[in-house]
Each structure stands twice: as C-alpha cells, then as structure tokens.
mmCIF file of N, CA, C and O in Angstrom:
data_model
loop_
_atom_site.group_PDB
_atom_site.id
_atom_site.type_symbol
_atom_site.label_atom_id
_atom_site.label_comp_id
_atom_site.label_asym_id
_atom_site.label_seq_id
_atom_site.Cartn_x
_atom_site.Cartn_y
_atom_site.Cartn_z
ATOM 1 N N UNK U 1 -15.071 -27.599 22.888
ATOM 2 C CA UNK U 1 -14.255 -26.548 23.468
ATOM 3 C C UNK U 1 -13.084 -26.281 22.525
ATOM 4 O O UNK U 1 -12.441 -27.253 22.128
ATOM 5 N N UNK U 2 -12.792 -25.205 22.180
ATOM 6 C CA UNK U 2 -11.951 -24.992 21.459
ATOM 7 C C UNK U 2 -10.815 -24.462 21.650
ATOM 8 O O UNK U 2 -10.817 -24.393 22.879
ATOM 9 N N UNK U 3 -9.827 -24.031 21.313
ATOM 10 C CA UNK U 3 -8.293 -23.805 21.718
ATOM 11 C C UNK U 3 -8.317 -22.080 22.074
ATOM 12 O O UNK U 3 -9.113 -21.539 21.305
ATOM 13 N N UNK U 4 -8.002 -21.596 22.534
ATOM 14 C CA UNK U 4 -7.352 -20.473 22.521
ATOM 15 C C UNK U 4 -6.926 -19.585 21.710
ATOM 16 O O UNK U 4 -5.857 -20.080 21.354
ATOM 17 N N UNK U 5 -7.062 -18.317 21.011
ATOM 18 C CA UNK U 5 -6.841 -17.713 20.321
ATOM 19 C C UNK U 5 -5.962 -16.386 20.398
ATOM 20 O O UNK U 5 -6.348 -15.678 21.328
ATOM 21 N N UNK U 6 -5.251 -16.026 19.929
ATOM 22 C CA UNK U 6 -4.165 -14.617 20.340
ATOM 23 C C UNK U 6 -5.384 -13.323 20.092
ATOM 24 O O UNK U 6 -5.306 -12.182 20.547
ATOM 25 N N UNK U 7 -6.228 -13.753 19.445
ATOM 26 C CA UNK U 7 -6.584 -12.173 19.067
ATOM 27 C C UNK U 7 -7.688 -12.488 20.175
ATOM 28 O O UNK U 7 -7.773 -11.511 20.919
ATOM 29 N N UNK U 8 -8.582 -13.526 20.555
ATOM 30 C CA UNK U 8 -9.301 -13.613 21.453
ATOM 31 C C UNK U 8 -8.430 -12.779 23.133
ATOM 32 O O UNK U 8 -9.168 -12.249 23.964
ATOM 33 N N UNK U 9 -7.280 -12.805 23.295
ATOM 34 C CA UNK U 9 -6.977 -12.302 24.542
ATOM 35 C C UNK U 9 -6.945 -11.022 24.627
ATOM 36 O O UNK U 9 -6.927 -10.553 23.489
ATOM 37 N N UNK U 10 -6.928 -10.115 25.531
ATOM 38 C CA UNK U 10 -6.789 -8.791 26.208
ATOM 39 C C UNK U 10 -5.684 -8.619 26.569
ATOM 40 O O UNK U 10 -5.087 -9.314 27.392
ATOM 41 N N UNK U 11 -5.046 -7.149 25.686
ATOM 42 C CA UNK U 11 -4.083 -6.808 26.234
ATOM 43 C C UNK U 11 -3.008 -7.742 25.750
ATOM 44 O O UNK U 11 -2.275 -8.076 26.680
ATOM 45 N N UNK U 12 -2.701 -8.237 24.663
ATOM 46 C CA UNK U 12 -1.611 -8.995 24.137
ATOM 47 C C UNK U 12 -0.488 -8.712 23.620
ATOM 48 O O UNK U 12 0.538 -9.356 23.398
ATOM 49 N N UNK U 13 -0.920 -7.326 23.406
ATOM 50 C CA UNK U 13 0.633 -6.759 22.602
ATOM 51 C C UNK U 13 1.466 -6.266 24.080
ATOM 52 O O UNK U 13 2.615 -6.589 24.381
ATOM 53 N N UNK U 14 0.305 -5.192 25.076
ATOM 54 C CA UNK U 14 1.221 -4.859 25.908
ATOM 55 C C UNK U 14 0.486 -4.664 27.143
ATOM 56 O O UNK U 14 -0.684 -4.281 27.141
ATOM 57 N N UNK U 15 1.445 -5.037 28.681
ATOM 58 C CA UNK U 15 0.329 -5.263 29.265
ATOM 59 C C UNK U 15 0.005 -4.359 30.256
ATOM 60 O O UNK U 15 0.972 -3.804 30.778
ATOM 61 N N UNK U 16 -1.023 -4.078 30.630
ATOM 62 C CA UNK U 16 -1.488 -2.730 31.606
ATOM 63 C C UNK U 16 -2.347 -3.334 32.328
ATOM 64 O O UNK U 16 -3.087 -4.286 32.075
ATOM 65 N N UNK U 17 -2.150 -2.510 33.548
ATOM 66 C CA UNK U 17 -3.653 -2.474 34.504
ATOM 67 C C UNK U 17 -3.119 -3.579 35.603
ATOM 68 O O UNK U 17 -1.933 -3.541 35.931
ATOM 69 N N UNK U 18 -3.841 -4.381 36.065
ATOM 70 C CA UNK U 18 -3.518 -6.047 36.497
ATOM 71 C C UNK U 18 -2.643 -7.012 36.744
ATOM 72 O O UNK U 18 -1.818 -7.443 37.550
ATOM 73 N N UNK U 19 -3.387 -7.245 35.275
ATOM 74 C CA UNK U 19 -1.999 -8.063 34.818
ATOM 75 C C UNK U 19 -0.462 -7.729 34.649
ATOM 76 O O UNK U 19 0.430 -8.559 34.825
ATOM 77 N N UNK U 20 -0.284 -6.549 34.323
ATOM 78 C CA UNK U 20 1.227 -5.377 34.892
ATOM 79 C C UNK U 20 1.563 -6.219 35.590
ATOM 80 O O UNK U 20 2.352 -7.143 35.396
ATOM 81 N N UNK U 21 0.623 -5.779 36.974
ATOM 82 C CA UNK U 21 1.182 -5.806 38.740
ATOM 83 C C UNK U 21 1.808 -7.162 38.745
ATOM 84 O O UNK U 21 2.917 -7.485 39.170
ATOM 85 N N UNK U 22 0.696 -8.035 38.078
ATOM 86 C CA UNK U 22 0.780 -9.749 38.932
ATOM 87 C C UNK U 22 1.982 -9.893 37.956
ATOM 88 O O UNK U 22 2.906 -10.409 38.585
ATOM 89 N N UNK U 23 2.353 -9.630 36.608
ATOM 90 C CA UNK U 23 3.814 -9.722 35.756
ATOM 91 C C UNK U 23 4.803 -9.022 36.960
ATOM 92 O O UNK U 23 5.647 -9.860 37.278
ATOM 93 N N UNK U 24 4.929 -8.059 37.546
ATOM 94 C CA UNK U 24 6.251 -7.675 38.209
ATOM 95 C C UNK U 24 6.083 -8.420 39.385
ATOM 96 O O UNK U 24 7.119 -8.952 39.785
ATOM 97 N N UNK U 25 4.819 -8.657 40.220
ATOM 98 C CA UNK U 25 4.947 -8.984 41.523
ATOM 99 C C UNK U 25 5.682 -10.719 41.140
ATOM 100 O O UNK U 25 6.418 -11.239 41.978
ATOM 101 N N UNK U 26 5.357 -11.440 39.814
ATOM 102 C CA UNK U 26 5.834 -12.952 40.016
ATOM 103 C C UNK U 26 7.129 -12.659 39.670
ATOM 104 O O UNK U 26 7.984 -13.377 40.189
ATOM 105 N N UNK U 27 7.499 -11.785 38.923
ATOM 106 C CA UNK U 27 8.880 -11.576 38.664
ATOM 107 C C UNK U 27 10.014 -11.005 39.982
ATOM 108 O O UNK U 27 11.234 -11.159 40.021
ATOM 109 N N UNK U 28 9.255 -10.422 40.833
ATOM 110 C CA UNK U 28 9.890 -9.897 42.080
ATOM 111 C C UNK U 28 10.238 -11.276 43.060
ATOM 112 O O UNK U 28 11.124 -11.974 43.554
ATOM 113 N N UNK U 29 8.983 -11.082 42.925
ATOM 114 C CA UNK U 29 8.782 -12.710 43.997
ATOM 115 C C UNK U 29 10.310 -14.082 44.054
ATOM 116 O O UNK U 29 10.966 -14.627 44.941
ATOM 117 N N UNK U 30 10.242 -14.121 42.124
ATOM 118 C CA UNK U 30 11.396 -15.300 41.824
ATOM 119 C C UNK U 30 12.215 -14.617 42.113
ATOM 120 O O UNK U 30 12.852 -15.229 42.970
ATOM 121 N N UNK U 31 12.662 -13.660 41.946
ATOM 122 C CA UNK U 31 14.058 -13.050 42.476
ATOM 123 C C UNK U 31 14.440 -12.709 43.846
ATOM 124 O O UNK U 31 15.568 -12.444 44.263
ATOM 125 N N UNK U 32 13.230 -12.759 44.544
ATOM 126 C CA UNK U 32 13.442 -13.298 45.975
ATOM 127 C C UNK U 32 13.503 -14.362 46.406
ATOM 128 O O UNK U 32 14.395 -14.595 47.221
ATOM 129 N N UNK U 33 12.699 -15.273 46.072
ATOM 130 C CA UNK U 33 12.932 -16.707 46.330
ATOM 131 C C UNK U 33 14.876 -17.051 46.024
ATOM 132 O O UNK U 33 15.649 -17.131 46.979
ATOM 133 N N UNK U 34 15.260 -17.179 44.824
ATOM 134 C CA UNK U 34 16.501 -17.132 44.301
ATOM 135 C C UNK U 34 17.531 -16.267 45.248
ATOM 136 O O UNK U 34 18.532 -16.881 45.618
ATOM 137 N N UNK U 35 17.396 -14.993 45.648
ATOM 138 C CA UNK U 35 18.262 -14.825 47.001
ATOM 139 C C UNK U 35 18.287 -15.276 47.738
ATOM 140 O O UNK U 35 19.358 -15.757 48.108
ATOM 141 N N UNK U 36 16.806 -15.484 48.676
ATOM 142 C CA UNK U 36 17.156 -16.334 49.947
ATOM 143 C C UNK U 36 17.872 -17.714 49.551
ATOM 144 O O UNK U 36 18.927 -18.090 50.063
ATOM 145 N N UNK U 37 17.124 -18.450 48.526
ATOM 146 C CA UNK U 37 17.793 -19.526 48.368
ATOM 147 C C UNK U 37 19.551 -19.898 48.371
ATOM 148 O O UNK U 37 20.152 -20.801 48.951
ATOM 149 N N UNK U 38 20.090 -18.725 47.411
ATOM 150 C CA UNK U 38 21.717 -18.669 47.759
ATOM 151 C C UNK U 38 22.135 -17.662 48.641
ATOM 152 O O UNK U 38 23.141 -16.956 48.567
ATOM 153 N N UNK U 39 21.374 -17.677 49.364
ATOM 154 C CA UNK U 39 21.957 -17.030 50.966
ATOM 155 C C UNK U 39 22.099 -18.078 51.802
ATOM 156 O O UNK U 39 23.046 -18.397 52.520
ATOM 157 N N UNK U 40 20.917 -18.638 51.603
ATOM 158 C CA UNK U 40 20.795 -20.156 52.604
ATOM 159 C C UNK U 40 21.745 -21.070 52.148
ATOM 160 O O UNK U 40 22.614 -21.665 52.784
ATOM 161 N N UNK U 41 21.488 -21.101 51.061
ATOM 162 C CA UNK U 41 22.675 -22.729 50.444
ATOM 163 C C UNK U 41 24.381 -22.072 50.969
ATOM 164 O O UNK U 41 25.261 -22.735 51.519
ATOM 165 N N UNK U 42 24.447 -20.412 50.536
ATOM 166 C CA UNK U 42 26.121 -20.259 50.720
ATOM 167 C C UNK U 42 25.903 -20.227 52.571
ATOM 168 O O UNK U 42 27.079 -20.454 52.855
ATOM 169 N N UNK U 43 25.328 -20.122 53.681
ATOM 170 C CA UNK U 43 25.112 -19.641 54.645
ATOM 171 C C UNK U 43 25.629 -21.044 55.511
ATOM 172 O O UNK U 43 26.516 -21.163 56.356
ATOM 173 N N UNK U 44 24.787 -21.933 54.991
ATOM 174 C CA UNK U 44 24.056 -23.476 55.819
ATOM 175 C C UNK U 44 25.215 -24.727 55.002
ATOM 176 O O UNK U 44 25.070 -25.931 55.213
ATOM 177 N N UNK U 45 26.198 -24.238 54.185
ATOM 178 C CA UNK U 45 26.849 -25.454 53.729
ATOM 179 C C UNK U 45 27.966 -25.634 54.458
ATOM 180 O O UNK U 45 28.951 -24.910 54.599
ATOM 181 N N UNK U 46 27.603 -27.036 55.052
ATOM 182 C CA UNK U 46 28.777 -28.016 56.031
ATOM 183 C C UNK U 46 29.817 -27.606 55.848
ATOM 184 O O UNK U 46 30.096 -27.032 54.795
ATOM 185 N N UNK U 47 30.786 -27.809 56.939
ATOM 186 C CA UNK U 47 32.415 -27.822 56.711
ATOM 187 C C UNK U 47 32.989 -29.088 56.730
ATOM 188 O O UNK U 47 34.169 -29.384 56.542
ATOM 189 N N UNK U 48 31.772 -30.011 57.043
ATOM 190 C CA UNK U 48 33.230 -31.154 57.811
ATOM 191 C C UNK U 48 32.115 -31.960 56.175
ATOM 192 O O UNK U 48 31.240 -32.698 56.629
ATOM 193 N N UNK U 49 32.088 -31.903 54.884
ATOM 194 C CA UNK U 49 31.374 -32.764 53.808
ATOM 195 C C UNK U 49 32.557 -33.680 54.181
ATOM 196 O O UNK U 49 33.552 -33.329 54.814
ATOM 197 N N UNK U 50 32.255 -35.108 53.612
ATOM 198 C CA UNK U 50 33.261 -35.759 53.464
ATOM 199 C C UNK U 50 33.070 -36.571 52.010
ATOM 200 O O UNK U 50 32.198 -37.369 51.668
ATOM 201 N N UNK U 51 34.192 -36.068 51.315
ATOM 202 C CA UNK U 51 34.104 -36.417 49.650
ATOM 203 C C UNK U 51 34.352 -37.709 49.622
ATOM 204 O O UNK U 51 34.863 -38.339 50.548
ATOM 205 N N UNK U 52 33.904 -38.280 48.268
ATOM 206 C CA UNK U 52 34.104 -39.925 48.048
ATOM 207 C C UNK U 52 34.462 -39.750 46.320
ATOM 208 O O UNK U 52 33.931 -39.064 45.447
ATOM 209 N N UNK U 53 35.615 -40.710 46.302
ATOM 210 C CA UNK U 53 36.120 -40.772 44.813
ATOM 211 C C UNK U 53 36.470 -42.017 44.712
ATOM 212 O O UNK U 53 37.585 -42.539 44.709
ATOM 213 N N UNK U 54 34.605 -42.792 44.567
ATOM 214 C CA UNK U 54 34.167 -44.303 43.815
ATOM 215 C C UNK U 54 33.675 -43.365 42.266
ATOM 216 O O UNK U 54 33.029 -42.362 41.961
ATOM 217 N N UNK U 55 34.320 -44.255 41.735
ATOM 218 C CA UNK U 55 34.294 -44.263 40.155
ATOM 219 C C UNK U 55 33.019 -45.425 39.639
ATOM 220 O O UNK U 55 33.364 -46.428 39.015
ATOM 221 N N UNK U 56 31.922 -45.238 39.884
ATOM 222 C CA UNK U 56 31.243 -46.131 39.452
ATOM 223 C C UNK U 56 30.936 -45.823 37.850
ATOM 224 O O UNK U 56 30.520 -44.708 37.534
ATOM 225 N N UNK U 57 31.130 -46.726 36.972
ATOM 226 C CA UNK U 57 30.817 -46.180 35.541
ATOM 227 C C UNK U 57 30.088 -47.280 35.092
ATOM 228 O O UNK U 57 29.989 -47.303 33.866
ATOM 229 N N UNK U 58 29.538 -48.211 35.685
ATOM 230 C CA UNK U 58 28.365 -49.161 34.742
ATOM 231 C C UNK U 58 28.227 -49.896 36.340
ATOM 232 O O UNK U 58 29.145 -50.328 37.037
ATOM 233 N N UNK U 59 26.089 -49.855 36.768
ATOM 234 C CA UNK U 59 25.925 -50.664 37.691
ATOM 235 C C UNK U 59 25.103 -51.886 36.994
ATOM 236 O O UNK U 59 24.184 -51.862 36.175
ATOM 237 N N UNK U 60 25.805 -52.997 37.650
ATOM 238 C CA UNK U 60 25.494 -54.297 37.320
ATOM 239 C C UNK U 60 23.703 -54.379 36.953
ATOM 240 O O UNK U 60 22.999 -53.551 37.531
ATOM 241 N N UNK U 61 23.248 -55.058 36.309
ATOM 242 C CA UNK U 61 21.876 -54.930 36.202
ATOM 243 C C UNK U 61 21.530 -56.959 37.227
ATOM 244 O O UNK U 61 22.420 -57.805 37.137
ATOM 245 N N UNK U 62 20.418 -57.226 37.895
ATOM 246 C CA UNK U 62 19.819 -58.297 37.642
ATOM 247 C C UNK U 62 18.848 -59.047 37.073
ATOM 248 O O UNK U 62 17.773 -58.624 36.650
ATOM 249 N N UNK U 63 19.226 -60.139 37.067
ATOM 250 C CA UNK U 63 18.182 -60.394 35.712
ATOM 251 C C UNK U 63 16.991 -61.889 36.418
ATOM 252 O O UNK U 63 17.214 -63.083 36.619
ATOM 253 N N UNK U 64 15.936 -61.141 36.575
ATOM 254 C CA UNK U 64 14.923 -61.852 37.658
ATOM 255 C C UNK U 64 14.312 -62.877 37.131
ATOM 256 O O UNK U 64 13.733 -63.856 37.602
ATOM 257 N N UNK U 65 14.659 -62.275 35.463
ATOM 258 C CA UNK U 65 13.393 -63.404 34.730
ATOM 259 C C UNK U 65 14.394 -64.330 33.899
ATOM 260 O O UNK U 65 14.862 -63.925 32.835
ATOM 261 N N UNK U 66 14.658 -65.396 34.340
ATOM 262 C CA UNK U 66 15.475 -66.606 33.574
ATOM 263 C C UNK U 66 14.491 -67.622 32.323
ATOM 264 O O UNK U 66 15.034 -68.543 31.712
#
C-alpha cells in the first residue's frame, strides 16, 4: 500500500462541489460549538469559587524501591 499522492487527489488546488459544502458546514459547525461553549462557560460560572493561594513548587517524590 502506498502513501498518498497530491496529484493523485481531486480537486486540490480548489475546492468545488461536496467537498465545498462539508469545508463550510465543519467550519460553521466549530464556530458554533465555540459560541455555545463561551456562552455556557460565561453563563454557568459560580459566584461563591473559593480561591486557594498554596504555593506548591516541588511535590515530594517516594521512593518504593530501597
């Protein structure tokens, strides 16, 4: 089986027909997903978070094998 080739594909320089649609419809799609998503995240985020300022900067490792 062999690899893939650029000149072997259809429609490579520019794309029509099909493949168009399914290029704008996935491109529509993510840009809907991505709204709802920061609609929901700015919509649904807590008021009462409660922040923590532990400074952890190195966790201890154990060492099982003596």
């Amino acid at each position: 089986m062999s690899e893939p080739r650029l000149q072997d594909m259809g429609d490579y320089n520019t794309l029509t027909g099909e493949k168009r649609r399914i290029f704008w419809a996935v491109i529509i799609a993510g840009l809907i997903m991505a709204s709802v998503y920061g609609a929901a995240r700015a919509y649904f985020v807590p008021a009462d978070i409660i922040y923590t300022n532990d400074q952890i900067t190195k966790v201890p490792t154990v060492n099982h094998m003596k």
